[in-house]
Short mmCIF file of C-alpha atoms (C1' of nucleotides) in Angstrom, two decimals:
data_model
loop_
_atom_site.label_atom_id
_atom_site.label_comp_id
_atom_site.label_asym_id
_atom_site.label_seq_id
_atom_site.Cartn_x
_atom_site.Cartn_y
_atom_site.Cartn_z
CA UNK A 1 -1.46 -18.38 16.99
CA UNK A 2 -2.37 -14.92 18.22
CA UNK A 3 -5.13 -13.92 20.57
CA UNK A 4 -8.87 -13.41 20.25
CA UNK A 5 -10.24 -10.02 19.31
CA UNK A 6 -9.98 -7.93 22.49
CA UNK A 7 -13.39 -6.87 23.69
CA UNK A 8 -11.96 -3.52 24.74
CA UNK A 9 -11.03 -2.89 21.15
CA UNK A 10 -14.62 -2.96 19.96
CA UNK A 11 -16.68 0.10 19.29
CA UNK A 12 -20.36 0.04 20.13
CA UNK A 13 -21.42 1.43 16.80
CA UNK A 14 -18.79 -0.35 14.75
CA UNK A 15 -17.94 -3.75 16.24
CA UNK A 16 -14.55 -5.18 15.41
CA UNK A 17 -15.01 -8.52 13.58
CA UNK A 18 -14.60 -11.62 15.73
CA UNK A 19 -11.61 -13.85 15.20
CA UNK A 20 -8.00 -14.47 16.02
CA UNK A 21 -5.82 -11.35 16.03
CA UNK A 22 -2.50 -12.00 14.31
CA UNK A 23 0.57 -10.82 16.21
CA UNK A 24 4.34 -10.56 15.90
CA UNK A 25 4.87 -14.32 15.76
CA UNK A 26 2.81 -14.43 12.57
CA UNK A 27 4.70 -11.55 10.94
CA UNK A 28 8.17 -12.59 12.04
CA UNK A 29 8.95 -14.31 8.75
CA UNK A 30 10.00 -13.08 5.28
CA UNK A 31 7.27 -11.06 3.56
CA UNK A 32 6.99 -13.48 0.63
CA UNK A 33 5.91 -16.09 3.17
CA UNK A 34 3.56 -13.81 5.10
CA UNK A 35 2.04 -12.16 2.00
CA UNK A 36 0.05 -15.08 0.57
CA UNK A 37 -1.20 -16.00 4.04
CA UNK A 38 -2.57 -12.50 4.58
CA UNK A 39 -4.96 -12.86 1.65
CA UNK A 40 -8.46 -13.45 3.04
CA UNK A 41 -7.57 -12.13 6.51
CA UNK A 42 -9.47 -9.11 7.83
CA UNK A 43 -7.81 -5.69 8.00
CA UNK A 44 -9.65 -3.56 10.56
CA UNK A 45 -9.09 -0.09 11.98
CA UNK A 46 -10.91 0.36 15.27
CA UNK A 47 -13.83 2.72 14.98
CA UNK A 48 -13.34 3.19 11.24
CA UNK A 49 -13.83 -0.15 9.51
CA UNK A 50 -12.05 -2.35 7.03
CA UNK A 51 -12.47 -5.58 5.15
CA UNK A 52 -10.99 -8.75 3.80
CA UNK A 53 -7.55 -8.43 2.19
CA UNK A 54 -7.72 -9.20 -1.52
CA UNK A 55 -4.36 -7.93 -2.76
CA UNK A 56 -0.92 -7.45 -1.19
CA UNK A 57 2.67 -7.29 -2.41
CA UNK A 58 5.83 -8.53 -0.71
CA UNK A 59 8.99 -6.41 -0.60
CA UNK A 60 12.28 -8.02 0.31
CA UNK A 61 15.42 -6.05 1.23
CA UNK A 62 17.79 -8.32 -0.65
CA UNK A 63 17.98 -8.50 -4.43
CA UNK A 64 14.91 -6.29 -4.71
CA UNK A 65 15.68 -2.71 -5.83
CA UNK A 66 11.99 -1.83 -5.61
CA UNK A 67 12.06 -2.37 -1.86
CA UNK A 68 12.47 0.84 0.11
CA UNK A 69 14.85 -0.97 2.45
CA UNK A 70 17.09 -2.08 -0.43
CA UNK A 71 19.38 0.95 -0.12
CA UNK A 72 19.60 0.79 3.63
CA UNK A 73 18.04 2.80 6.41
CA UNK A 74 16.87 6.37 5.85
CA UNK A 75 14.65 8.62 7.94
CA UNK A 76 11.72 7.86 5.67
CA UNK A 77 11.97 4.07 5.70
CA UNK A 78 13.12 3.62 9.31
CA UNK A 79 9.80 2.07 10.35
CA UNK A 80 10.35 -0.67 7.80
CA UNK A 81 13.25 -1.92 9.92
CA UNK A 82 11.04 -2.01 13.01
CA UNK A 83 9.58 -4.95 14.89
CA UNK A 84 7.52 -7.57 13.02
CA UNK A 85 3.84 -6.70 13.16
CA UNK A 86 4.40 -2.96 13.15
CA UNK A 87 3.21 -0.45 10.58
CA UNK A 88 5.19 1.39 7.92
CA UNK A 89 3.21 4.28 6.42
CA UNK A 90 4.73 6.52 3.77
CA UNK A 91 3.60 9.08 1.23
CA UNK A 92 3.69 8.11 -2.42
CA UNK A 93 3.76 10.61 -5.28
CA UNK A 94 3.44 13.30 -2.65
CA UNK A 95 -0.22 12.44 -2.28
CA UNK A 96 -1.11 8.88 -1.29
CA UNK A 97 -0.58 7.29 2.10
CA UNK A 98 0.49 3.70 1.56
CA UNK A 99 0.17 1.02 4.23
CA UNK A 100 2.83 -1.61 4.81
CA UNK A 101 2.98 -4.33 7.46
CA UNK A 102 6.49 -5.03 8.70
CA UNK A 103 7.57 -8.66 8.43
CA UNK A 104 10.60 -10.73 9.41
CA UNK A 105 12.84 -9.93 12.35
CA UNK A 106 13.84 -6.53 13.76
CA UNK A 107 16.10 -4.49 11.44
CA UNK A 108 15.69 -6.82 8.44
CA UNK A 109 13.56 -4.39 6.39
CA UNK A 110 10.97 -6.71 4.87
CA UNK A 111 7.32 -5.67 4.51
CA UNK A 112 4.01 -6.33 2.81
CA UNK A 113 2.22 -3.52 0.96
CA UNK A 114 -1.57 -3.56 1.37
CA UNK A 115 -3.08 -2.83 -2.04
CA UNK A 116 -6.78 -3.66 -1.81
CA UNK A 117 -9.49 -5.06 0.44
CA UNK A 118 -13.12 -6.06 0.10
CA UNK A 119 -15.13 -4.01 2.62
CA UNK A 120 -16.94 -5.73 5.47
CA UNK A 121 -19.71 -4.37 7.66
CA UNK A 122 -20.53 -0.69 7.96
CA UNK A 123 -18.68 1.43 5.38
CA UNK A 124 -19.91 4.85 6.45
CA UNK A 125 -16.57 5.97 7.84
CA UNK A 126 -14.63 4.53 4.91
CA UNK A 127 -16.83 6.11 2.28
CA UNK A 128 -16.76 9.41 4.13
CA UNK A 129 -12.97 9.42 4.16
CA UNK A 130 -12.96 8.69 0.44
CA UNK A 131 -15.42 11.47 -0.31
CA UNK A 132 -17.88 8.98 -1.75
CA UNK A 133 -21.64 8.66 -1.18
CA UNK A 134 -22.39 7.37 2.34
CA UNK A 135 -22.27 3.61 2.49
CA UNK A 136 -20.47 3.19 -0.82
CA UNK A 137 -18.89 -0.27 -0.95
CA UNK A 138 -17.89 -0.75 -4.60
CA UNK A 139 -14.35 -1.27 -5.83
CA UNK A 140 -13.84 2.48 -5.94
CA UNK A 141 -13.86 2.40 -2.13
CA UNK A 142 -10.84 0.24 -1.47
CA UNK A 143 -9.19 -1.13 -4.62
CA UNK A 144 -5.69 0.31 -4.97
CA UNK A 145 -3.12 1.18 -2.31
CA UNK A 146 -3.82 4.91 -2.38
CA UNK A 147 -7.52 4.33 -1.88
CA UNK A 148 -6.86 1.94 1.00
CA UNK A 149 -4.86 4.62 2.78
CA UNK A 150 -7.46 7.30 2.16
CA UNK A 151 -10.40 5.10 3.16
CA UNK A 152 -8.78 4.22 6.47
CA UNK A 153 -7.69 7.81 7.02
CA UNK A 154 -4.04 6.83 7.43
CA UNK A 155 -1.52 9.51 8.33
CA UNK A 156 2.20 9.63 9.06
CA UNK A 157 1.48 9.72 12.78
CA UNK A 158 0.72 6.00 12.55
CA UNK A 159 4.12 5.26 11.05
CA UNK A 160 6.09 2.90 13.27
CA UNK A 161 3.23 1.99 15.59
CA UNK A 162 2.49 -1.65 16.31
CA UNK A 163 -0.59 -3.49 15.14
CA UNK A 164 -3.17 -3.83 17.91
CA UNK A 165 -3.80 -1.44 20.79
CA UNK A 166 -1.03 0.97 19.82
CA UNK A 167 -2.41 1.81 16.39
CA UNK A 168 -5.99 0.52 16.55
CA UNK A 169 -5.23 -1.46 13.43
CA UNK A 170 -5.80 -5.21 13.56
CA UNK A 171 -5.28 -8.18 11.27
CA UNK A 172 -7.91 -10.77 12.13
CA UNK A 173 -8.16 -14.40 11.05
CA UNK A 174 -11.80 -15.47 11.10
CA UNK A 175 -11.06 -18.89 9.63
CA UNK A 176 -12.33 -18.12 6.15
CA UNK A 177 -10.03 -18.35 3.17
CA UNK A 178 -10.14 -18.26 -0.61
CA UNK A 179 -7.93 -19.26 -3.52
CA UNK A 180 -4.73 -17.19 -3.69
CA UNK A 181 -3.15 -16.20 -6.99
CA UNK A 182 0.34 -14.82 -7.61
CA UNK A 183 1.63 -12.39 -10.26
CA UNK A 184 4.30 -9.76 -10.72
CA UNK A 185 4.02 -6.51 -8.81
CA UNK A 186 2.37 -3.32 -10.04
CA UNK A 187 3.47 0.25 -10.56
CA UNK A 188 7.20 -0.12 -10.09
CA UNK A 189 9.95 0.45 -12.63
CA UNK A 190 12.65 -1.75 -11.15
CA UNK A 191 12.52 -5.20 -9.65
CA UNK A 192 9.40 -6.06 -11.62
CA UNK A 193 9.34 -9.58 -12.97
CA UNK A 194 9.41 -10.91 -9.44
CA UNK A 195 6.21 -12.87 -8.62
CA UNK A 196 5.56 -11.19 -5.30
CA UNK A 197 1.98 -9.95 -5.69
CA UNK A 198 -0.70 -12.08 -4.07
CA UNK A 199 -4.44 -11.72 -4.63
CA UNK A 200 -7.81 -13.39 -4.17
CA UNK A 201 -8.69 -15.26 -7.35
CA UNK A 202 -12.03 -14.10 -8.72
CA UNK A 203 -12.29 -10.95 -6.62
CA UNK A 204 -13.08 -7.62 -8.27
CA UNK A 205 -11.12 -5.89 -5.49
CA UNK A 206 -7.80 -6.47 -7.27
CA UNK A 207 -5.88 -4.00 -9.46
CA UNK A 208 -4.49 -4.86 -12.87
CA UNK A 209 -7.11 -7.50 -13.60
CA UNK A 210 -6.32 -7.10 -17.27
CA UNK A 211 -2.87 -8.55 -17.00
CA UNK A 212 -4.15 -11.40 -14.86
CA UNK A 213 -6.79 -12.12 -17.48
CA UNK A 214 -4.11 -12.38 -20.11
CA UNK A 215 -2.42 -14.99 -18.00
CA UNK A 216 0.66 -12.91 -17.37
CA UNK A 217 2.77 -14.56 -14.71
CA UNK A 218 -0.15 -16.54 -13.37
"C1'" DT B 1 20.31 24.21 -2.74
"C1'" DA B 2 18.69 21.95 -6.88
"C1'" DA B 3 17.09 18.20 -9.69
"C1'" DA B 4 14.98 13.80 -10.37
"C1'" DC B 5 11.98 10.33 -9.12
"C1'" DG B 6 8.13 7.65 -7.76
"C1'" DA B 7 5.10 0.67 -4.24
"C1'" DT B 8 -0.66 6.17 -7.93
"C1'" DT B 9 -4.94 7.65 -9.72
"C1'" DA B 10 -8.26 10.15 -12.51
"C1'" DG B 11 -9.53 11.40 -16.75
"C1'" DC B 12 -9.19 11.10 -21.65
"C1'" DT B 13 -8.81 8.81 -26.19
"C1'" DG C 1 -4.43 2.07 -23.40
"C1'" DC C 2 -2.03 6.55 -22.41
"C1'" DT C 3 -0.95 10.78 -20.01
"C1'" DA C 4 -1.02 14.54 -16.78
"C1'" DA C 5 -1.20 16.05 -12.05
"C1'" DT C 6 1.02 16.25 -7.81
"C1'" DC C 7 4.73 17.12 -3.92
"C1'" DG C 8 7.70 14.86 -0.32
"C1'" DT C 9 12.03 12.16 -0.22
"C1'" DT C 10 16.26 11.09 -2.00
"C1'" DT C 11 20.40 11.96 -4.38
"C1'" DA C 12 23.51 14.84 -6.59
"C1'" DT C 13 25.97 19.39 -6.77
#
DNA sequence: TAAACGATTAGCT
DNA sequence: GCTAATCGTTTAT
């Protein structure tokens, strides 16, 4: 499934990781199916960097009031109803840029929220965007959805663009995988209780480790 | 036009 | 563990 990393998409100073680039056929399923399979895949923004996905959450338009698409299409969430494998970026709390990957078929309104990743390769661009010491690669760099957006330098101009050439953002499968855990989602006031958060078991690049430790919704 | 509300994080206690 | 800061989007007048 998918195609190999396009050579044209590599940057001399910051090579895009080798592997199979996931495309619309991978994302064209409900987000609770795509979510767990994304764990361990590589999120990479051309020329900036990225890492291995360690935490994502699925949002479904039906029976899920926490999903932005639950109340139908608005100007803000329009990108969420776009083609599978496109990007939905929105501003949270007036500050943070949160990254979602659109799943399922056109106009369904299902997406996966990227919450954390473990950095790979050169982190100079990422740490610079975060305002951290050059080369920083600790959890402070990319644990938490707001930090992910800031590290990658996301902006609303990327909203609605497709993964790949259009946006420079790629999801790459390099064949490696780890154990995937599942718990309830984080930071929402409605629709919690649904086990739609997926994470890499044992990784420090996961938020809310406390509640996982207590065995909540394991 | 006004009010309320967050898919959060940093900073305290 | 708890709370404040922060401001665009949505929803209600």
